[in-house]
PDB file of C-alpha atoms in Angstrom:
ATOM      1  CA  MET Q  16    -107.301 148.344-323.527  1.00  0.00           C
ATOM      2  CA  SER Q  17    -107.435 150.837-325.994  1.00  0.00           C
ATOM      3  CA  GLU Q  18    -107.202 150.170-329.764  1.00  0.00           C
ATOM      4  CA  LYS Q  19    -103.957 151.262-329.759  1.00  0.00           C
ATOM      5  CA  LYS Q  20    -102.056 149.291-327.377  1.00  0.00           C
ATOM      6  CA  PHE Q  21    -104.542 146.182-328.631  1.00  0.00           C
ATOM      7  CA  LEU Q  22    -102.893 146.607-332.216  1.00  0.00           C
ATOM      8  CA  TRP Q  23     -99.066 146.665-330.857  1.00  0.00           C
ATOM      9  CA  ALA Q  24     -99.926 144.424-328.379  1.00  0.00           C
ATOM     10  CA  LEU Q  25    -101.410 142.200-331.466  1.00  0.00           C
ATOM     11  CA  PHE Q  26     -98.153 143.359-333.345  1.00  0.00           C
ATOM     12  CA  GLY Q  27     -95.659 142.595-330.603  1.00  0.00           C
ATOM     13  CA  LEU Q  28     -97.072 138.975-329.935  1.00  0.00           C
ATOM     14  CA  GLY Q  29     -96.676 138.286-333.801  1.00  0.00           C
ATOM     15  CA  ILE Q  30     -92.718 139.373-333.694  1.00  0.00           C
ATOM     16  CA  ILE Q  31     -92.363 137.018-330.653  1.00  0.00           C
ATOM     17  CA  ALA Q  32     -94.393 134.016-332.677  1.00  0.00           C
ATOM     18  CA  PHE Q  33     -92.481 134.748-335.981  1.00  0.00           C
ATOM     19  CA  PRO Q  34     -89.252 132.477-335.154  1.00  0.00           C
ATOM     20  CA  TRP Q  35     -91.677 129.772-333.537  1.00  0.00           C
ATOM     21  CA  VAL Q  36     -93.502 129.837-336.431  1.00  0.00           C
ATOM     22  CA  ILE Q  37     -90.940 129.668-339.385  1.00  0.00           C
ATOM     23  CA  PHE Q  38     -88.658 127.787-338.019  1.00  0.00           C
ATOM     24  CA  ARG Q  39     -90.945 125.024-336.112  1.00  0.00           C
ATOM     25  CA  LYS Q  40     -91.357 122.575-338.951  1.00  0.00           C
ATOM     26  CA  ALA Q  41     -88.704 121.936-342.119  1.00  0.00           C
ATOM     27  CA  PRO Q  42     -88.146 123.263-344.765  1.00  0.00           C
ATOM     28  CA  LEU Q  43     -87.301 126.619-343.659  1.00  0.00           C
ATOM     29  CA  LYS Q  44     -87.613 128.108-346.827  1.00  0.00           C
ATOM     30  CA  ASP Q  45     -90.776 127.406-348.296  1.00  0.00           C
ATOM     31  CA  TRP Q  46     -92.252 129.122-344.989  1.00  0.00           C
ATOM     32  CA  VAL Q  47     -90.087 132.144-346.073  1.00  0.00           C
ATOM     33  CA  ILE Q  48     -90.754 132.222-349.102  1.00  0.00           C
ATOM     34  CA  VAL Q  49     -94.963 132.353-347.821  1.00  0.00           C
ATOM     35  CA  TYR Q  50     -94.610 134.957-345.314  1.00  0.00           C
ATOM     36  CA  PHE Q  51     -93.001 136.995-348.001  1.00  0.00           C
ATOM     37  CA  ILE Q  52     -95.247 136.229-350.734  1.00  0.00           C
ATOM     38  CA  VAL Q  53     -98.483 136.675-348.556  1.00  0.00           C
ATOM     39  CA  GLY Q  54     -96.976 140.008-346.680  1.00  0.00           C
ATOM     40  CA  PHE Q  55     -96.244 141.571-350.206  1.00  0.00           C
ATOM     41  CA  VAL Q  56     -99.739 140.498-351.915  1.00  0.00           C
ATOM     42  CA  SER Q  57    -101.493 141.881-348.281  1.00  0.00           C
ATOM     43  CA  GLY Q  58     -99.951 145.294-348.872  1.00  0.00           C
ATOM     44  CA  ILE Q  59    -100.736 145.682-352.494  1.00  0.00           C
ATOM     45  CA  ILE Q  60    -104.386 144.397-352.377  1.00  0.00           C
ATOM     46  CA  ASP Q  61    -105.121 146.387-348.783  1.00  0.00           C
ATOM     47  CA  ASN Q  62    -103.610 149.266-350.337  1.00  0.00           C
ATOM     48  CA  ILE Q  63    -105.921 148.711-353.518  1.00  0.00           C
ATOM     49  CA  VAL Q  64    -108.966 148.147-351.161  1.00  0.00           C
ATOM     50  CA  THR Q  65    -108.709 151.301-349.047  1.00  0.00           C
ATOM     51  CA  ALA Q  66    -108.019 153.330-351.935  1.00  0.00           C
ATOM     52  CA  LYS Q  67    -111.108 152.824-353.229  1.00  0.00           C
ATOM     53  CA  GLY Q  68    -112.851 153.343-350.189  1.00  0.00           C
ATOM     54  CA  PHE Q  69    -113.721 150.254-349.891  1.00  0.00           C
ATOM     55  CA  LEU Q  70    -112.086 149.881-346.127  1.00  0.00           C
ATOM     56  CA  ARG Q  71    -110.885 152.276-343.765  1.00  0.00           C
ATOM     57  CA  TYR Q  72    -108.294 151.318-340.982  1.00  0.00           C
ATOM     58  CA  PRO Q  73    -109.090 154.876-338.101  1.00  0.00           C
ATOM     59  CA  VAL Q  74    -106.429 153.785-336.041  1.00  0.00           C
ATOM     60  CA  LYS Q  75    -103.381 151.938-337.407  1.00  0.00           C
ATOM     61  CA  ALA Q  76     -99.965 151.466-335.809  1.00  0.00           C
ATOM     62  CA  PHE Q  77     -97.927 153.427-338.330  1.00  0.00           C
ATOM     63  CA  PRO Q  78    -100.187 156.051-339.594  1.00  0.00           C
ATOM     64  CA  ARG Q  79     -96.939 158.232-340.717  1.00  0.00           C
ATOM     65  CA  PHE Q  80     -96.039 155.542-342.773  1.00  0.00           C
ATOM     66  CA  PHE Q  81     -99.027 153.507-344.014  1.00  0.00           C
ATOM     67  CA  ASN Q  82    -102.201 153.844-344.985  1.00  0.00           C
ATOM     68  CA  VAL Q  83    -102.809 150.036-344.307  1.00  0.00           C
ATOM     69  CA  SER Q  84    -103.041 148.093-341.655  1.00  0.00           C
ATOM     70  CA  CYS Q  85     -99.716 146.877-341.103  1.00  0.00           C
ATOM     71  CA  THR Q  86    -100.608 144.419-337.857  1.00  0.00           C
ATOM     72  CA  PHE Q  87    -103.147 142.629-340.042  1.00  0.00           C
ATOM     73  CA  ASP Q  88    -101.223 142.713-343.956  1.00  0.00           C
ATOM     74  CA  PHE Q  89     -97.746 142.456-342.408  1.00  0.00           C
ATOM     75  CA  VAL Q  90     -97.471 140.410-339.281  1.00  0.00           C
ATOM     76  CA  VAL Q  91    -101.179 138.049-338.475  1.00  0.00           C
ATOM     77  CA  CYS Q  92    -101.969 137.193-342.211  1.00  0.00           C
ATOM     78  CA  PRO Q  93     -98.177 135.970-343.485  1.00  0.00           C
ATOM     79  CA  LEU Q  94     -98.147 134.220-340.231  1.00  0.00           C
ATOM     80  CA  MET Q  95    -101.491 132.555-340.871  1.00  0.00           C
ATOM     81  CA  ASN Q  96    -100.526 131.248-344.188  1.00  0.00           C
ATOM     82  CA  VAL Q  97     -97.248 130.080-342.851  1.00  0.00           C
ATOM     83  CA  ILE Q  98     -99.220 128.104-340.696  1.00  0.00           C
ATOM     84  CA  TYR Q  99    -102.021 127.271-342.899  1.00  0.00           C
ATOM     85  CA  ASN Q 100     -99.071 125.737-345.214  1.00  0.00           C
ATOM     86  CA  GLN Q 101     -97.370 123.712-342.817  1.00  0.00           C
ATOM     87  CA  VAL Q 102    -100.943 122.172-341.764  1.00  0.00           C
ATOM     88  CA  THR Q 103    -101.622 121.382-345.098  1.00  0.00           C
ATOM     89  CA  TYR Q 104     -97.797 120.625-346.729  1.00  0.00           C
ATOM     90  CA  HIS Q 105     -98.799 116.737-347.368  1.00  0.00           C
ATOM     91  CA  ASP Q 106    -102.786 116.615-348.232  1.00  0.00           C
ATOM     92  CA  LYS Q 107    -104.455 116.464-350.888  1.00  0.00           C
ATOM     93  CA  PRO Q 108    -106.244 119.628-352.666  1.00  0.00           C
ATOM     94  CA  HIS Q 109    -109.595 118.445-351.390  1.00  0.00           C
ATOM     95  CA  LYS Q 110    -108.486 118.523-347.870  1.00  0.00           C
ATOM     96  CA  THR Q 111    -106.698 121.874-348.338  1.00  0.00           C
ATOM     97  CA  VAL Q 112    -109.495 123.649-349.414  1.00  0.00           C
ATOM     98  CA  LEU Q 113    -111.312 121.758-345.788  1.00  0.00           C
ATOM     99  CA  LYS Q 114    -108.503 123.329-344.004  1.00  0.00           C
ATOM    100  CA  LEU Q 115    -108.415 126.585-345.221  1.00  0.00           C
ATOM    101  CA  PHE Q 116    -112.294 127.186-344.210  1.00  0.00           C
ATOM    102  CA  LEU Q 117    -111.028 125.944-340.853  1.00  0.00           C
ATOM    103  CA  PHE Q 118    -108.391 128.937-340.802  1.00  0.00           C
ATOM    104  CA  ILE Q 119    -110.912 131.825-342.117  1.00  0.00           C
ATOM    105  CA  THR Q 120    -113.838 131.530-341.148  1.00  0.00           C
ATOM    106  CA  PRO Q 121    -111.906 132.826-337.176  1.00  0.00           C
ATOM    107  CA  MET Q 122    -110.258 135.169-339.101  1.00  0.00           C
ATOM    108  CA  THR Q 123    -113.951 136.410-340.764  1.00  0.00           C
ATOM    109  CA  LEU Q 124    -115.340 136.605-337.656  1.00  0.00           C
ATOM    110  CA  PHE Q 125    -112.859 138.115-336.098  1.00  0.00           C
ATOM    111  CA  GLU Q 126    -113.064 140.829-338.427  1.00  0.00           C
ATOM    112  CA  THR Q 127    -116.134 140.887-338.032  1.00  0.00           C
ATOM    113  CA  PHE Q 128    -116.148 141.808-334.423  1.00  0.00           C
ATOM    114  CA  LEU Q 129    -113.345 143.970-334.901  1.00  0.00           C
ATOM    115  CA  GLU Q 130    -115.327 146.098-337.349  1.00  0.00           C
ATOM    116  CA  LYS Q 131    -118.732 145.972-335.327  1.00  0.00           C
ATOM    117  CA  ASN Q 132    -117.196 146.881-331.782  1.00  0.00           C
ATOM    118  CA  THR Q 133    -114.055 149.020-332.499  1.00  0.00           C
ATOM    119  CA  ASN Q 134    -112.235 151.806-334.678  1.00  0.00           C
ATOM    120  CA  LEU Q 135    -109.960 149.450-335.979  1.00  0.00           C
ATOM    121  CA  ILE Q 136    -111.382 148.643-338.955  1.00  0.00           C
ATOM    122  CA  GLN Q 137    -114.702 150.561-341.014  1.00  0.00           C
ATOM    123  CA  TRP Q 138    -115.881 148.169-344.114  1.00  0.00           C
ATOM    124  CA  ARG Q 139    -117.864 151.021-346.372  1.00  0.00           C
ATOM    125  CA  MET Q 140    -119.174 151.460-349.854  1.00  0.00           C
ATOM    126  CA  GLY Q 141    -121.146 147.802-349.237  1.00  0.00           C
ATOM    127  CA  TRP Q 142    -118.280 145.853-348.041  1.00  0.00           C
ATOM    128  CA  LYS Q 143    -119.858 142.641-346.294  1.00  0.00           C
ATOM    129  CA  TRP Q 144    -118.125 140.013-344.043  1.00  0.00           C
ATOM    130  CA  TYR Q 145    -118.191 138.078-347.067  1.00  0.00           C
ATOM    131  CA  HIS Q 146    -115.851 140.021-349.511  1.00  0.00           C
ATOM    132  CA  THR Q 147    -113.118 139.732-346.582  1.00  0.00           C
ATOM    133  CA  TYR Q 148    -114.201 135.942-346.751  1.00  0.00           C
ATOM    134  CA  VAL Q 149    -113.768 135.472-350.130  1.00  0.00           C
ATOM    135  CA  SER Q 150    -110.408 137.787-350.498  1.00  0.00           C
ATOM    136  CA  ILE Q 151    -108.636 135.495-347.568  1.00  0.00           C
ATOM    137  CA  PHE Q 152    -110.016 132.180-349.714  1.00  0.00           C
ATOM    138  CA  ILE Q 153    -108.563 132.938-352.785  1.00  0.00           C
ATOM    139  CA  LYS Q 154    -105.058 134.954-351.410  1.00  0.00           C
ATOM    140  CA  TYR Q 155    -104.821 131.711-348.740  1.00  0.00           C
ATOM    141  CA  LEU Q 156    -105.388 129.131-351.928  1.00  0.00           C
ATOM    142  CA  SER Q 157    -103.672 130.956-354.941  1.00  0.00           C
ATOM    143  CA  VAL Q 158    -100.342 130.660-352.519  1.00  0.00           C
ATOM    144  CA  ARG Q 159    -100.713 127.597-351.327  1.00  0.00           C
ATOM    145  CA  PHE Q 160    -100.834 126.990-355.244  1.00  0.00           C
ATOM    146  CA  ILE Q 161     -97.636 129.115-356.167  1.00  0.00           C
ATOM    147  CA  MET Q 162     -95.678 127.159-353.499  1.00  0.00           C
ATOM    148  CA  THR Q 163     -96.929 124.061-355.023  1.00  0.00           C
ATOM    149  CA  LEU Q 164     -95.561 124.955-357.981  1.00  0.00           C
ATOM    150  CA  ILE Q 165     -92.606 126.091-356.522  1.00  0.00           C
ATOM    151  CA  ARG Q 166     -91.954 122.914-354.864  1.00  0.00           C
ATOM    152  CA  TYR Q 167     -92.502 120.816-357.819  1.00  0.00           C
ATOM    153  CA  SER Q 168     -90.112 123.277-359.867  1.00  0.00           C
ATOM    154  CA  SER Q 169     -87.164 122.302-357.779  1.00  0.00           C
ATOM    155  CA  TYR Q 170     -87.956 118.850-357.078  1.00  0.00           C
ATOM    156  CA  LEU Q 171     -87.468 119.118-361.063  1.00  0.00           C
ATOM    157  CA  GLN Q 172     -84.415 120.606-360.441  1.00  0.00           C
ATOM    158  CA  ASN Q 173     -82.972 118.247-358.359  1.00  0.00           C
ATOM    159  CA  VAL Q 174     -83.928 115.403-360.314  1.00  0.00           C
ATOM    160  CA  TYR Q 175     -82.544 116.942-363.647  1.00  0.00           C
ATOM    161  CA  VAL Q 176     -79.244 117.957-361.792  1.00  0.00           C
ATOM    162  CA  ASP Q 177     -78.946 114.125-360.237  1.00  0.00           C
ATOM    163  CA  LYS Q 178     -79.493 113.377-363.682  1.00  0.00           C
ATOM    164  CA  LYS Q 179     -76.696 115.315-365.321  1.00  0.00           C
ATOM    165  CA  SER Q 180     -74.238 114.091-362.277  1.00  0.00           C
ATOM    166  CA  ILE Q 181     -74.852 110.846-362.948  1.00  0.00           C
ATOM    167  CA  ASN Q 182     -74.147 111.022-366.476  1.00  0.00           C
ATOM    168  CA  PHE Q 183     -71.320 112.656-366.146  1.00  0.00           C
ATOM    169  CA  ASP Q 184     -70.146 110.132-363.391  1.00  0.00           C
ATOM    170  CA  VAL Q 185     -70.467 107.261-366.181  1.00  0.00           C
ATOM    171  CA  GLU Q 186     -68.148 109.518-368.611  1.00  0.00           C
ATOM    172  CA  GLN Q 187     -65.344 109.154-366.820  1.00  0.00           C
TER     173      GLN Q 187
END
């Protein structure tokens, strides 16, 4: 299979998996938020890293429009992060971090394999596997933390609205 066909197959598989991953567990709004946050952040970070010359993508799915790997930045990475957030939804912080290693280790090994055996990605200017590992670790943990803050903020708003509606009913 050619590298371009592999990218398109991975892209198609991600698009097919999207509804299953997003709709398989509640709350739906959390998973949509995670997906778009990760896609946005991945696109920005990858754009910076490629512009600085650390990474290069000789074979791309949309070479006329993007200088980054759309398949990874906008499909694979966000879907994996949604699955990670679903799996760690009720976990305590230490379990969340332990499970993170289970997610990012295979991803980093796969990227290392692709870098060594294909023309899909090239590490340059001293970029190594551990740079990928740490960057994915920070990104996934940051998004998980942001989602915790969003959930807590939503909880506080609901508590405030419930108290206000109770007081309103009592006054009448």
